[in-house]
Short mmCIF file of C-alpha atoms in Angstrom, two decimals:
data_model
loop_
_atom_site.label_atom_id
_atom_site.label_comp_id
_atom_site.label_asym_id
_atom_site.label_seq_id
_atom_site.Cartn_x
_atom_site.Cartn_y
_atom_site.Cartn_z
CA MET A 1280 8.55 -20.92 5.33
CA THR A 1281 11.76 -20.36 3.59
CA ASN A 1282 10.58 -21.00 0.08
CA ARG A 1283 7.60 -21.92 -2.08
CA LEU A 1284 8.37 -25.58 -2.18
CA GLU A 1285 8.55 -26.15 1.45
CA LEU A 1286 5.18 -23.98 1.91
CA LEU A 1287 3.52 -26.18 -0.75
CA SER A 1288 4.88 -29.32 1.12
CA ALA A 1289 3.67 -27.98 4.39
CA ILE A 1290 0.13 -27.29 3.17
CA ALA A 1291 0.07 -30.78 1.44
CA ASP A 1292 1.12 -32.21 4.73
CA VAL A 1293 -1.81 -30.38 6.51
CA LEU A 1294 -4.50 -31.68 3.94
CA ARG A 1295 -2.98 -35.24 4.03
CA ASN A 1296 -3.23 -35.37 7.75
CA ALA A 1297 -6.59 -33.82 8.09
CA GLY A 1298 -9.83 -36.03 8.34
CA SER A 1299 -12.04 -33.33 7.32
CA VAL A 1300 -11.63 -30.18 5.32
CA ALA A 1301 -14.03 -27.27 4.25
CA LEU A 1302 -13.12 -25.39 0.97
CA CYS A 1303 -14.41 -21.85 0.48
CA GLY A 1304 -14.19 -19.34 -2.29
CA HIS A 1305 -15.11 -15.63 -2.12
CA ILE A 1306 -18.35 -13.64 -2.31
CA MET A 1307 -19.81 -13.04 -5.78
CA PRO A 1308 -18.04 -16.37 -6.98
CA ASP A 1309 -16.26 -16.50 -10.47
CA GLY A 1310 -14.56 -19.10 -12.49
CA ASP A 1311 -11.20 -19.00 -10.83
CA SER A 1312 -12.77 -19.34 -7.11
CA LEU A 1313 -15.24 -22.06 -8.03
CA GLY A 1314 -12.80 -23.97 -10.21
CA SER A 1315 -10.14 -23.85 -7.50
CA VAL A 1316 -12.65 -25.05 -4.91
CA LEU A 1317 -13.88 -27.83 -6.94
CA ALA A 1318 -10.48 -29.03 -8.23
CA LEU A 1319 -9.01 -29.31 -4.85
CA GLY A 1320 -12.35 -30.87 -3.33
CA LEU A 1321 -12.59 -33.58 -5.88
CA ALA A 1322 -8.85 -34.45 -5.35
CA LEU A 1323 -9.19 -34.57 -1.59
CA ARG A 1324 -12.35 -36.78 -1.60
CA ARG A 1325 -10.57 -39.21 -3.65
CA MET A 1326 -8.02 -39.21 -1.15
CA GLY A 1327 -10.74 -40.36 1.43
CA LYS A 1328 -11.26 -36.96 3.15
CA ARG A 1329 -14.67 -35.69 4.26
CA VAL A 1330 -14.85 -32.44 2.16
CA GLN A 1331 -17.49 -29.52 2.33
CA LEU A 1332 -17.69 -27.25 -0.50
CA LEU A 1333 -18.65 -23.85 0.49
CA SER A 1334 -19.68 -20.62 -1.32
CA PRO A 1335 -20.74 -17.36 0.44
CA ASP A 1336 -23.04 -16.59 -2.37
CA PRO A 1337 -25.09 -18.69 -4.84
CA LEU A 1338 -23.27 -19.78 -8.07
CA PRO A 1339 -24.05 -18.39 -11.48
CA ASP A 1340 -25.86 -20.75 -13.54
CA GLN A 1341 -23.20 -20.73 -16.13
CA TYR A 1342 -20.79 -22.64 -13.69
CA LEU A 1343 -23.61 -24.89 -12.24
CA ASN A 1344 -23.99 -26.36 -15.69
CA LEU A 1345 -20.33 -26.62 -16.46
CA LEU A 1346 -17.96 -27.54 -13.40
CA PRO A 1347 -18.05 -31.01 -12.16
CA GLY A 1348 -19.50 -31.03 -8.59
CA ALA A 1349 -20.71 -27.54 -8.76
CA ALA A 1350 -24.04 -28.67 -7.55
CA GLU A 1351 -22.64 -30.03 -4.29
CA ILE A 1352 -21.33 -26.47 -3.29
CA GLN A 1353 -23.29 -25.36 -0.10
CA LEU A 1354 -23.95 -22.04 1.32
CA GLU A 1355 -23.82 -23.11 5.02
CA LEU A 1356 -21.52 -25.57 6.83
CA GLN A 1357 -23.49 -28.69 7.60
CA GLY A 1358 -22.94 -31.69 9.90
CA GLU A 1359 -19.57 -32.34 11.33
CA TRP A 1360 -17.23 -29.28 11.95
CA PRO A 1361 -14.17 -29.36 9.59
CA GLU A 1362 -10.70 -29.50 11.15
CA VAL A 1363 -9.09 -27.41 8.24
CA LEU A 1364 -10.57 -24.47 6.37
CA VAL A 1365 -8.82 -23.50 2.81
CA ALA A 1366 -9.85 -20.24 1.55
CA LEU A 1367 -9.28 -20.16 -2.11
CA ASP A 1368 -8.94 -16.96 -4.33
CA CYS A 1369 -9.82 -14.92 -1.30
CA SER A 1370 -7.58 -11.73 -0.57
CA ASP A 1371 -9.39 -10.58 2.52
CA PRO A 1372 -11.34 -12.35 5.34
CA GLU A 1373 -14.29 -10.01 4.61
CA ARG A 1374 -14.63 -11.70 1.11
CA LEU A 1375 -15.47 -14.86 2.82
CA GLY A 1376 -18.77 -13.29 3.50
CA ARG A 1377 -20.94 -15.22 5.97
CA PHE A 1378 -17.92 -17.51 6.70
CA ALA A 1379 -15.72 -14.78 7.87
CA PRO A 1380 -16.97 -14.82 11.58
CA LEU A 1381 -16.16 -18.46 11.78
CA LEU A 1382 -12.49 -18.33 11.06
CA ASN A 1383 -11.34 -18.67 14.50
CA SER A 1384 -13.36 -21.94 14.90
CA PHE A 1385 -11.10 -23.90 12.64
CA ASN A 1386 -8.04 -25.69 14.02
CA THR A 1387 -6.05 -24.80 10.77
CA VAL A 1388 -6.72 -22.07 8.06
CA VAL A 1389 -4.92 -22.20 4.83
CA ILE A 1390 -5.17 -19.24 2.35
CA ILE A 1391 -4.34 -20.03 -1.54
CA ASP A 1392 -4.49 -16.71 -3.23
CA HIS A 1393 -2.97 -14.59 -6.21
CA HIS A 1394 -4.25 -11.10 -5.49
CA ALA A 1395 -1.69 -8.29 -4.92
CA GLY A 1396 -2.10 -6.66 -1.48
CA GLY A 1397 -3.73 -9.60 0.03
CA ILE A 1398 -4.18 -10.10 3.78
CA ASP A 1399 -2.53 -12.98 5.44
CA PHE A 1400 -5.39 -14.13 7.85
CA GLY A 1401 -4.62 -17.80 8.22
CA HIS A 1402 -1.97 -20.20 9.72
CA PHE A 1403 -0.53 -20.85 6.04
CA TYR A 1404 -0.39 -18.30 3.55
CA LEU A 1405 0.28 -19.19 -0.18
CA ASN A 1406 0.05 -16.00 -2.39
CA ASP A 1407 1.66 -15.38 -5.61
CA ALA A 1408 0.78 -12.11 -7.36
CA GLN A 1409 2.60 -13.07 -10.44
CA SER A 1410 0.33 -15.91 -10.99
CA PRO A 1411 -2.53 -15.14 -13.38
CA ALA A 1412 -4.99 -17.48 -11.48
CA THR A 1413 -5.44 -19.13 -8.11
CA GLY A 1414 -6.18 -22.34 -10.26
CA GLU A 1415 -2.44 -22.57 -11.13
CA LEU A 1416 -1.51 -22.53 -7.33
CA VAL A 1417 -4.11 -25.33 -6.85
CA TYR A 1418 -2.32 -27.22 -9.70
CA GLU A 1419 1.08 -27.05 -7.98
CA LEU A 1420 -0.50 -28.13 -4.76
CA LEU A 1421 -2.17 -31.27 -6.28
CA ARG A 1422 1.25 -32.05 -7.60
CA ALA A 1423 2.95 -31.83 -4.21
CA LEU A 1424 0.18 -34.08 -2.40
CA PRO A 1425 0.48 -35.78 -4.94
CA ALA A 1426 -2.88 -36.12 -6.49
CA ASP A 1427 -3.96 -37.69 -9.84
CA ILE A 1428 -5.35 -34.99 -11.96
CA ASP A 1429 -8.03 -36.55 -14.17
CA ALA A 1430 -10.30 -35.01 -16.59
CA ALA A 1431 -12.77 -33.74 -14.20
CA ILE A 1432 -10.07 -32.03 -12.01
CA ALA A 1433 -8.38 -30.77 -15.07
CA LEU A 1434 -11.69 -29.14 -16.43
CA CYS A 1435 -12.13 -27.26 -13.29
CA ILE A 1436 -8.49 -25.93 -13.26
CA TYR A 1437 -8.68 -25.01 -16.93
CA VAL A 1438 -11.82 -23.02 -16.29
CA SER A 1439 -10.33 -21.33 -13.32
CA ILE A 1440 -7.15 -20.22 -15.43
CA ASN A 1441 -9.13 -19.42 -18.57
CA THR A 1442 -11.59 -17.04 -16.95
CA ASP A 1443 -9.17 -15.24 -14.89
CA THR A 1444 -6.92 -14.58 -17.84
CA GLY A 1445 -9.59 -13.23 -20.06
CA ALA A 1446 -9.13 -16.51 -22.34
CA PHE A 1447 -5.35 -16.02 -21.99
CA ARG A 1448 -5.29 -12.42 -23.14
CA TYR A 1449 -4.07 -10.75 -20.09
CA GLY A 1450 -0.44 -9.82 -19.45
CA LEU A 1451 0.19 -12.12 -16.51
CA VAL A 1452 0.02 -15.25 -18.71
CA ARG A 1453 3.29 -16.60 -18.79
CA PRO A 1454 5.11 -19.72 -20.21
CA ALA A 1455 4.24 -21.94 -17.27
CA THR A 1456 0.66 -21.09 -17.77
CA HIS A 1457 0.51 -22.83 -21.11
CA ARG A 1458 2.55 -25.74 -19.90
CA ILE A 1459 -0.08 -26.37 -17.22
CA ILE A 1460 -2.92 -25.97 -19.92
CA ALA A 1461 -0.98 -28.40 -22.17
CA ALA A 1462 -0.87 -30.93 -19.18
CA LEU A 1463 -4.66 -30.36 -18.59
CA MET A 1464 -5.45 -30.94 -22.15
CA GLU A 1465 -3.58 -34.29 -22.19
CA THR A 1466 -6.38 -35.71 -19.70
CA GLY A 1467 -8.69 -35.49 -22.68
CA ILE A 1468 -10.74 -32.33 -21.80
CA ASP A 1469 -12.55 -30.67 -24.71
CA THR A 1470 -11.31 -27.24 -24.58
CA GLY A 1471 -13.31 -26.15 -27.60
CA TRP A 1472 -16.66 -27.27 -25.91
CA ILE A 1473 -15.59 -25.60 -22.64
CA ASN A 1474 -14.90 -22.37 -24.45
CA ARG A 1475 -18.13 -22.56 -26.11
CA GLN A 1476 -19.97 -23.02 -22.76
CA LEU A 1477 -18.01 -19.88 -21.34
CA TYR A 1478 -18.36 -17.43 -24.13
CA GLU A 1479 -20.97 -18.62 -26.59
CA GLU A 1480 -23.79 -19.89 -24.46
CA GLN A 1481 -25.01 -16.68 -22.70
CA PRO A 1482 -28.56 -16.34 -21.73
CA LEU A 1483 -30.62 -13.65 -23.69
CA VAL A 1484 -30.77 -11.38 -20.54
CA SER A 1485 -26.96 -10.99 -20.70
CA LEU A 1486 -27.26 -9.47 -24.13
CA GLN A 1487 -30.17 -7.29 -23.08
CA VAL A 1488 -28.14 -5.97 -19.92
CA LEU A 1489 -25.18 -5.23 -22.34
CA SER A 1490 -27.65 -3.38 -24.60
CA GLU A 1491 -28.64 -1.20 -21.72
CA ALA A 1492 -25.21 -0.53 -20.47
CA LEU A 1493 -24.04 0.52 -23.94
CA LYS A 1494 -26.42 3.14 -24.07
CA THR A 1495 -24.63 4.77 -21.02
CA LEU A 1496 -21.11 4.45 -22.81
CA THR A 1497 -18.94 7.75 -22.18
CA VAL A 1498 -15.49 8.18 -23.52
CA SER A 1499 -13.25 11.10 -21.79
CA SER A 1500 -12.11 14.02 -24.02
CA CYS A 1501 -8.61 12.57 -23.91
CA GLY A 1502 -9.98 9.19 -25.32
CA ARG A 1503 -8.17 7.22 -22.90
CA LEU A 1504 -11.08 6.40 -20.39
CA ALA A 1505 -14.30 4.75 -21.23
CA SER A 1506 -17.13 3.89 -18.77
CA MET A 1507 -20.66 2.62 -18.60
CA TYR A 1508 -23.03 1.88 -15.84
CA ILE A 1509 -26.20 -0.08 -15.17
CA ALA A 1510 -28.66 0.70 -12.42
CA ARG A 1511 -30.47 -1.87 -10.17
CA GLU A 1512 -33.81 -0.72 -11.58
CA THR A 1513 -32.76 -1.71 -14.97
CA LEU A 1514 -31.53 -5.01 -13.75
CA ASN A 1515 -34.87 -5.63 -12.07
CA ARG A 1516 -36.90 -4.51 -14.96
CA LEU A 1517 -35.02 -7.21 -17.27
CA ASN A 1518 -35.20 -9.82 -14.45
CA ALA A 1519 -31.65 -9.89 -14.57
CA ARG A 1520 -29.27 -11.22 -11.79
CA ASP A 1521 -25.75 -9.53 -10.98
CA GLU A 1522 -24.12 -12.46 -13.03
CA HIS A 1523 -25.90 -11.27 -16.18
CA ALA A 1524 -23.63 -8.19 -16.07
CA ASP A 1525 -20.37 -10.26 -15.91
CA GLY A 1526 -18.23 -9.57 -19.01
CA VAL A 1527 -19.79 -6.04 -19.82
CA ILE A 1528 -16.48 -4.40 -18.64
CA SER A 1529 -14.76 -6.04 -21.61
CA TYR A 1530 -16.48 -4.11 -24.11
CA PRO A 1531 -15.45 -0.36 -23.38
CA ARG A 1532 -11.84 -1.76 -22.93
CA THR A 1533 -11.83 -2.64 -26.61
CA ILE A 1534 -12.12 0.86 -27.81
CA LYS A 1535 -9.22 1.81 -29.79
CA GLY A 1536 -7.05 4.40 -27.86
CA VAL A 1537 -8.66 3.51 -24.55
CA GLU A 1538 -6.31 2.49 -21.75
CA LEU A 1539 -8.95 2.22 -18.86
CA ALA A 1540 -12.37 0.89 -18.80
CA MET A 1541 -14.76 1.36 -15.79
CA PHE A 1542 -18.14 -0.27 -15.27
CA PHE A 1543 -20.39 0.89 -12.43
CA ARG A 1544 -23.04 -1.66 -11.41
CA GLU A 1545 -25.74 -0.78 -8.61
CA LEU A 1546 -25.87 -3.38 -5.93
CA ALA A 1547 -29.12 -4.66 -4.19
CA ASP A 1548 -27.92 -2.45 -1.08
CA GLY A 1549 -27.69 0.65 -3.26
CA LYS A 1550 -24.02 0.78 -3.25
CA TRP A 1551 -22.00 0.74 -6.61
CA LYS A 1552 -19.66 -1.89 -7.63
CA VAL A 1553 -17.08 -0.45 -9.71
CA SER A 1554 -15.00 -2.53 -12.04
CA PHE A 1555 -11.54 -1.42 -13.73
CA ARG A 1556 -9.60 -3.04 -16.57
CA SER A 1557 -6.64 -1.47 -18.20
CA LYS A 1558 -4.95 -2.36 -21.49
CA TYR A 1559 -1.23 -1.68 -21.42
CA PHE A 1560 0.17 0.31 -18.62
CA LEU A 1561 -2.12 1.43 -15.71
CA ASP A 1562 -2.07 -0.41 -12.46
CA VAL A 1563 -5.64 -0.61 -11.74
CA ASN A 1564 -5.01 -2.16 -8.28
CA LYS A 1565 -3.55 1.06 -7.02
CA LEU A 1566 -6.67 3.03 -8.54
CA ALA A 1567 -9.12 0.51 -6.74
CA SER A 1568 -7.17 0.76 -3.65
CA GLN A 1569 -8.00 4.44 -3.27
CA PHE A 1570 -11.66 3.50 -2.75
CA GLY A 1571 -11.07 0.60 -0.33
CA GLY A 1572 -10.79 -2.15 -3.13
CA GLY A 1573 -8.10 -3.99 -4.89
CA GLY A 1574 -7.37 -6.99 -7.15
CA HIS A 1575 -4.65 -7.28 -10.08
CA TYR A 1576 -2.53 -5.05 -11.83
CA ARG A 1577 -4.93 -5.02 -15.02
CA ALA A 1578 -8.21 -5.88 -13.27
CA SER A 1579 -9.44 -4.82 -10.04
CA GLY A 1580 -12.70 -3.38 -8.46
CA CYS A 1581 -14.15 -1.65 -5.35
CA THR A 1582 -17.47 -0.78 -3.92
CA VAL A 1583 -18.56 2.83 -3.40
CA GLU A 1584 -21.40 4.39 -1.55
CA GLY A 1585 -23.25 7.24 -2.78
CA LYS A 1586 -25.45 8.79 -5.63
CA LEU A 1587 -24.45 7.60 -8.95
CA ALA A 1588 -23.44 11.16 -10.22
CA ASP A 1589 -21.17 11.58 -7.25
CA VAL A 1590 -19.58 8.24 -7.45
CA ARG A 1591 -18.99 8.57 -11.09
CA ARG A 1592 -17.32 11.89 -10.57
CA GLN A 1593 -15.17 10.98 -7.71
CA VAL A 1594 -14.04 7.80 -9.42
CA THR A 1595 -13.47 9.40 -12.77
CA GLU A 1596 -11.46 12.18 -11.26
CA ALA A 1597 -9.21 9.55 -9.75
CA ALA A 1598 -8.98 7.61 -12.91
CA LEU A 1599 -7.93 10.57 -15.10
CA ALA A 1600 -5.32 11.73 -12.44
CA ALA A 1601 -3.99 8.12 -12.46
CA LEU A 1602 -3.76 8.17 -16.33
CA GLU A 1603 -2.05 11.46 -16.31
CA ASN A 1604 0.49 10.34 -13.72
CA GLU A 1605 1.30 7.36 -15.50
CA GLN A 1606 1.85 9.09 -18.71
CA LYS A 1607 4.32 11.22 -17.07
#
């Protein structure tokens, strides 16, 4: 496609002409992934399409109780095989999890994503690494269809943009972001209530996980790197799920003088999920890519296999080297 408008128009044509569509986000679903799936799904259903809403992994309770239609998201394809698959907020086919082996079974695969270094594994590929959230791209697509954006759809898009921008604190937030938010608010959504649900209604176990992680806080001698970790044994002892560790990475990042925060979380298979967050200048997407991961300029992650001490040493050495190189 020669330009963005033509690509949006072509994807809109595909969806208008399809009788059945499957919408799928990525493994370990977050607010942007789920909000994008549900916003587009609600719109397509109102256009008379047969829509299956999919997720490779179970949804966090936080979003089940907040996003309209979230309870209808399934972990398996059911009934009629959809003509079109739309992968949302998914930069790599492997991040489709259990649905990745099925990609060749769809007549058309559409990818809508905003991750730097994403892989084009479909027939239509809309990726804007300058967009702070996939929800922004979904908003543009809904206008191209065109589809009426009511309060339910607006809530889903608002959550997708809000959560992936750290409540509008991250660097990719642009004037267009706030214009979209203003249009969403004009549908009557209660943004105060939404933000309280997102940030002020955490289960007690989330704070218990944070308390345990804070005990492991380490700051480098240069003062620019802070890291924490939590082991699977600790999560099991607290009866905590992976979702209860969401947001922990934000705390070491707030330390004055710290440019890079890292959080190591042990997965059920014994591997370590490493989250990176930078504050001003470090491109953590490049850092994560050294370990087979990726994401965004200020927020990225990777999965590393090994014992904690070895993983922390390897990642910390790479992180300090990246900080030194950036400073030069």
